[in-house]
Each structure stands twice: as structure tokens, then as C-alpha cells.
Amino acid sequence: MTTQSRATLADVARLAGVSSKTVSRVFADAGNVSAETRERVLGSAKRLRFRPNNLARNLRRGGVTNTVAFVIGDLTNPFYFTVAAGIERELALHGLTMVLASTDDSPDSEERVVDALLAQRVRALVLIPIADDQSYLDGERQLGTPVVSVDRPARNLIADSVVLQNRVGVAEAVRSLTAIGHRKIGFLSNPAGIYTQRERLAGYRDALREVGVTETAHWERLDDDPSVSAEYSVRSLLALADPPTAIVAGNNRGSAGAVRVLRDLDPPVAFIGFDDFELADALGISVVAYDPIELGRTAARLALGHLADPDSFTTQVEIPTRLIQRGSGEIPPPA
Amino acid sequence: MTTQSRATLADVARLAGVSSKTVSRVFADAGNVSAETRERVLGSAKRLRFRPNNLARNLRRGGVTNTVAFVIGDLTNPFYFTVAAGIERELALHGLTMVLASTDDSPDSEERVVDALLAQRVRALVLIPIADDQSYLDGERQLGTPVVSVDRPARNLIADSVVLQNRVGVAEAVRSLTAIGHRKIGFLSNPAGIYTQRERLAGYRDALREVGVTETAHWERLDDDPSVSAEYSVRSLLALADPPTAIVAGNNRGSAGAVRVLRDLDPPVAFIGFDDFELADALGISVVAYDPIELGRTAARLALGHLADPDSFTTQVEIPTRLIQRGSGEIPPPA
DNA sequence: CTGTTAGCGCGTTCAT
DNA sequence: ATGAACGCGCTAACAG
């Protein structure tokens, strides 16, 4: 197989017997070209397998592309990817494409990955902050590139952000448990150090404080070690001298572990997870749910808004959560 | 907020008192520049918030970028995005980034989406074919752009492909059922029209034919309508005068439905699904599993291989599947 | 180790 | 309705 070289505007123009500008008009403006010339140009283009070069086009137009970057932590996490789906959809409505890059949840690689994307002249940057300082983006922001942080607020950077109603969502869940009499409620969190988990923990404490429970430390299983399984944490709670009658998980990792342990317990232990998951309905698991697609769409909309009006104020959006009762959260404490 | 204009190589060169080529060397070659000059250039660049423009760089270098396109059907499908994760990882190892575009499983939009990506001068194209003709890509392939189809073979196009061991995998699953005495085995498929499902159906028939069962039509639930729920299909099988004693599902959609229906059945009905899923182990569901990450990695490797050696032959790879027994597939037929 | 010249493929700005 | 000249930001190919 021989690899031929690519045809350019000029090649097409030569074959069609017109100037390159006319070909340019056919492929871009679509105006001021006679139908006959147009046909001839398109015919030549097809014969030469011509494809307009967006690199050159964008360069001439001032170095702006039609792509928006999304910097994601871990590509295998369904949550992140569903957010990506939302971003992609919203962008597609506006003729923009998404480039995706992963930091593999490594704070050190964040700046490197982001830099590489900015060098591609993306029009906007949506990111899930992993590092604990995003001040390196300030210059780019001042140059007019919209920056939107998702799931967690950016640190040391003025930027739009879209986060979940973490604290209120968990508080609502815990309140539903205290309302039916629970007072001994466990909380699972791993990794406990990140923003979302800290917020959810705060919500858990809020709701318990409302009913006079302030000593919660022994019911909290806060870890920052992926090797500590959620199953293990649940079992350690149940092994307490005074075990909880209900458990709340800060993420779907915790739910997966809890489901495995709590299924055949007698007396049953109430459970509410954060993040909905496939089959949760079939298993009767109550959860604090939200719309991850909407999270992505909202982030994309904020980016597009800044693109349309560079002088607009930065915005913080909270995506609502809602408690979905499916049984496991409605189990009362043993009499 | 005022948006300043972006600094260029020349701006940095002027401030540093060197030629633009020297600045270029600092940011690209990283060779043949004295440490002192280098420092001065980097200092000026920082002050001006200079960021190299990859568009211009790539244009000058012959219009080749560092991006590979992945055209995906439906971003919200966990299978697809896990494949994407594999692609991204493999590409990242080679300094390439992935751009992602979705056809929303609409055959009509495929060519449009692909065209837009090719105009961005991606170095290679990985796609999940949705349309039933990919001949429109032949010109691009002849120009040297590697094309790799994933999950399904491309139609009317010479291209590398990576598919699953669909037929063999399902045959193995069905054989495990016939081995313990099952003869009446149902098969769920929706959408039944696509390549993977047709292959899996063929595997199902293969294995049953081996034990002399050739009349399988009434146990096959083949639909091409998303509104027909898997639950409904399962129930319709169980409602037969002579209901199956085991059921095999062609995808995880079928598994989700089957799990809901089969949980509390007496006598129990054996079940094996295609595609592994979260909590399948906790639920004791046997499945035909494979490594979707590996599917993506392999696709990326094929693309990279063609990039390294444009004259290499096209390759068809089959990713192995394996039967994971977790209980549901080991239930014998009622005596 | 550093600079000069030319041009990647296209669109803009004029002109005709 | 069409064309000529120039330049977007950068790097290849040469000098020196």
C-alpha cells in the first residue's frame, strides 16, 4: 500500500481551474459561489480526496478550536464517565467536541495533563480538581479561557463550579432514619479526605446533632486507604459492643460493600447509600440519588456561557440530590 | 475583566532578546540551548504567560496531531466507556490524547461525526461501527490514517478490528448448562439485529445442536425494540406451556431483567448472562465475562502499530471470554 | 550554541 | 462572483 500525500485547497483549485479562495468559499462560507463553479470544485475535491484542514483553518482564525477539554480523575469510575456523557451531549448541541484526558487520580499529573490540553488551544476547560491547588490556571483564565470545576471546588482559583448537594443530601437521609427512631447510625467514608466526603460527613453530623447525638466518632469509619474494603468497615461497625442500627455510606463503594454484608442479617440493619446504582431498585436499596448527566450538562453550559459572554460573573451551582426510599432505609430499629 | 491577547514565540523572543527559533528550541527540542539563555527565555515566557500553540506546531510539521479519535455509540453505556478507558490509557503511554465523539447510536450521524474528527487531523480513528457501511472511510485509510473497528467488524472497509469471542463464549456457557442436564434453554437478545447479538445467538444454537436440540425458535426472545423490557421477555418465557429450565442473556440488559424476575422463583431457573456487572458476585450470577479495558487497549495498540508501520497488514483480533460460575449457572434442571 | 529564511494550509483584506 | 497577496504561530533547513 502506498501512502499518497494529502490534497490541499490549492490542488483542488488547480484541478477545478479556479483560485484557492474559491475553493475555500465552497468549503467554508458557502456564499458567493455560482452553482456551476461549486459543482466543479466539489467534483475535484472528491477526486483528490480533499478534506479541509481544521488545523490551518483554526490557526488563521486566531488559534481557536472547536474543542473543550474535560480532565477526569479516573476513567474507569462510572460517575466520572457519566458526567463526561453529559458534557459531550451539551457540547455537541453547539458544534463542539470534547477531548478527554485522565489524571489517573494523581495530583502530580494534573498540571501536566492540563498544560498539554491548553497547548491544543481548547476553548474551555472542565476539570475535576485532584491537586490541592489550581492557581496555575489563573493566567489562562485571565486570557479568557473559561474554567469550570466539577464535583469539587477549585482551590486558589476563581472559577465556575458545579457540585452536588452533598451536605444537605446526606442530612436528609440521616434525618429520615432518626425520624423512625434510629439514633445509633454508622457512616462509611473512603477516601474520607476529599471534599465530597467531608461535606457528606458534615451532613451526617448535622442531622444527628439535631436529635441530640453529638458523640459520633465511634460510628464513623473514615479511611483514606483503598485497600480497606467497605465490607471490612461494615463488619467492624457490626462488631461493636453497641452496634449501629442503621448505616449510611458516603459513596457507591460503601454501598457495594454494605449490600454484601447486610443482606442476610437478623435483625436487619437499615441502610442508605450515596450514589444510585444499577440494580439498587431490584435489591431494595435506598439511596441519595442525583443526575450525573445533568452535572456534566451544567458544567458544559457554564463553559459555553462564559464563551458567549467573557465578562459574566463566575457561578457556583449545586445539583440537587434526592432521597429514594426502596426499603432498606425504612427499616426501623429493633424494638 | 479584560482579556489580553496571547503572547507568541516572537513576543517572548523580543523580551528575552533572542530569536524566535531559540524560543522554539527551548519549548520543543530542548537541545542546543545554553542553560543561561534557556533560563532567560523561560522567565520571559512566564511573564508573558506564553503557551506554545500546538495548532501552529502541528501545521508546520505536516498537519499531524497527537490525538486519536474514538467514535462511540452511546456514552452512557458502561461497556463503551470502559473500552474508552482502555484506549485512553494505552494512548497516554505513547503521549497521545483521545478525542471522544458520540454518534448516539444513530447510523445517520456516524459519517458526519467521523468527518468532523478527520478534519481535526487525528492520527488514527477507532470506532464502534453503527452504520452498515463504512466504505466512506476508504479514502482516508488510503491516505494513511489507521482505522480500527471495535466490538463489530467494519462493513465494506479494510480495517483492523477487535471483537469479542461472542460465539464461542456463549456456546461454552450453554454447554455448561447442557452438561448438567438442561435441554430447554431460553435466550434473550435485544437489540437482536446487531452483529454481536447475532454471533451470540449462533453460539447458543451451536451448543444446543451438539446435544440434538435443533428446534429453538420458541425459546428465543429476539427483539429490536428498546421498549420491550428484558423483564417482560423473561416472564413470557416462563409463561410458556413448556417453560425453559435455564435462561441465557445476550447482554447485560438481559441480565438486569433476569435478575429481577428469577430471584424468588421455585423451582429455581438457571441463568447465565453475557457481560459481567457490579454486584454479580454478591448476587451469585454466573456470566460470560471478558476484559473491556483490554478491548480498548488492543484497539489502541493496533492503531499505534499501523502508525509505526503503515504497510503492516490489517489484523483481526478476538478478545477471549470466560465463563465465571457463581451459582446461578450451576442450578440443575428440576428432577 | 544561535539566527535567517521560507512556508505548512488556510482565511482575511483588499481588489477586480 | 472571483482572485492576489499577505499573515496566523510555529518549525525545517539551512547557515554561521
XYZ file of C-alpha atoms (C1' of nucleotides) in Angstrom, chain C:
16
model
C 25.072 27.229 20.513
C 22.278 30.652 17.773
C 19.992 33.188 13.865
C 17.729 33.672 8.989
C 14.647 32.400 5.519
C 10.884 30.129 3.934
C 6.430 28.032 4.106
C 2.848 24.445 6.454
C -2.841 25.196 4.581
C -5.935 28.152 5.173
C -8.800 32.747 5.692
C -8.751 37.907 5.543
C -8.457 42.002 3.053
C -8.413 44.038 -0.355
C -9.089 44.361 -5.416
C -11.388 43.316 -9.939
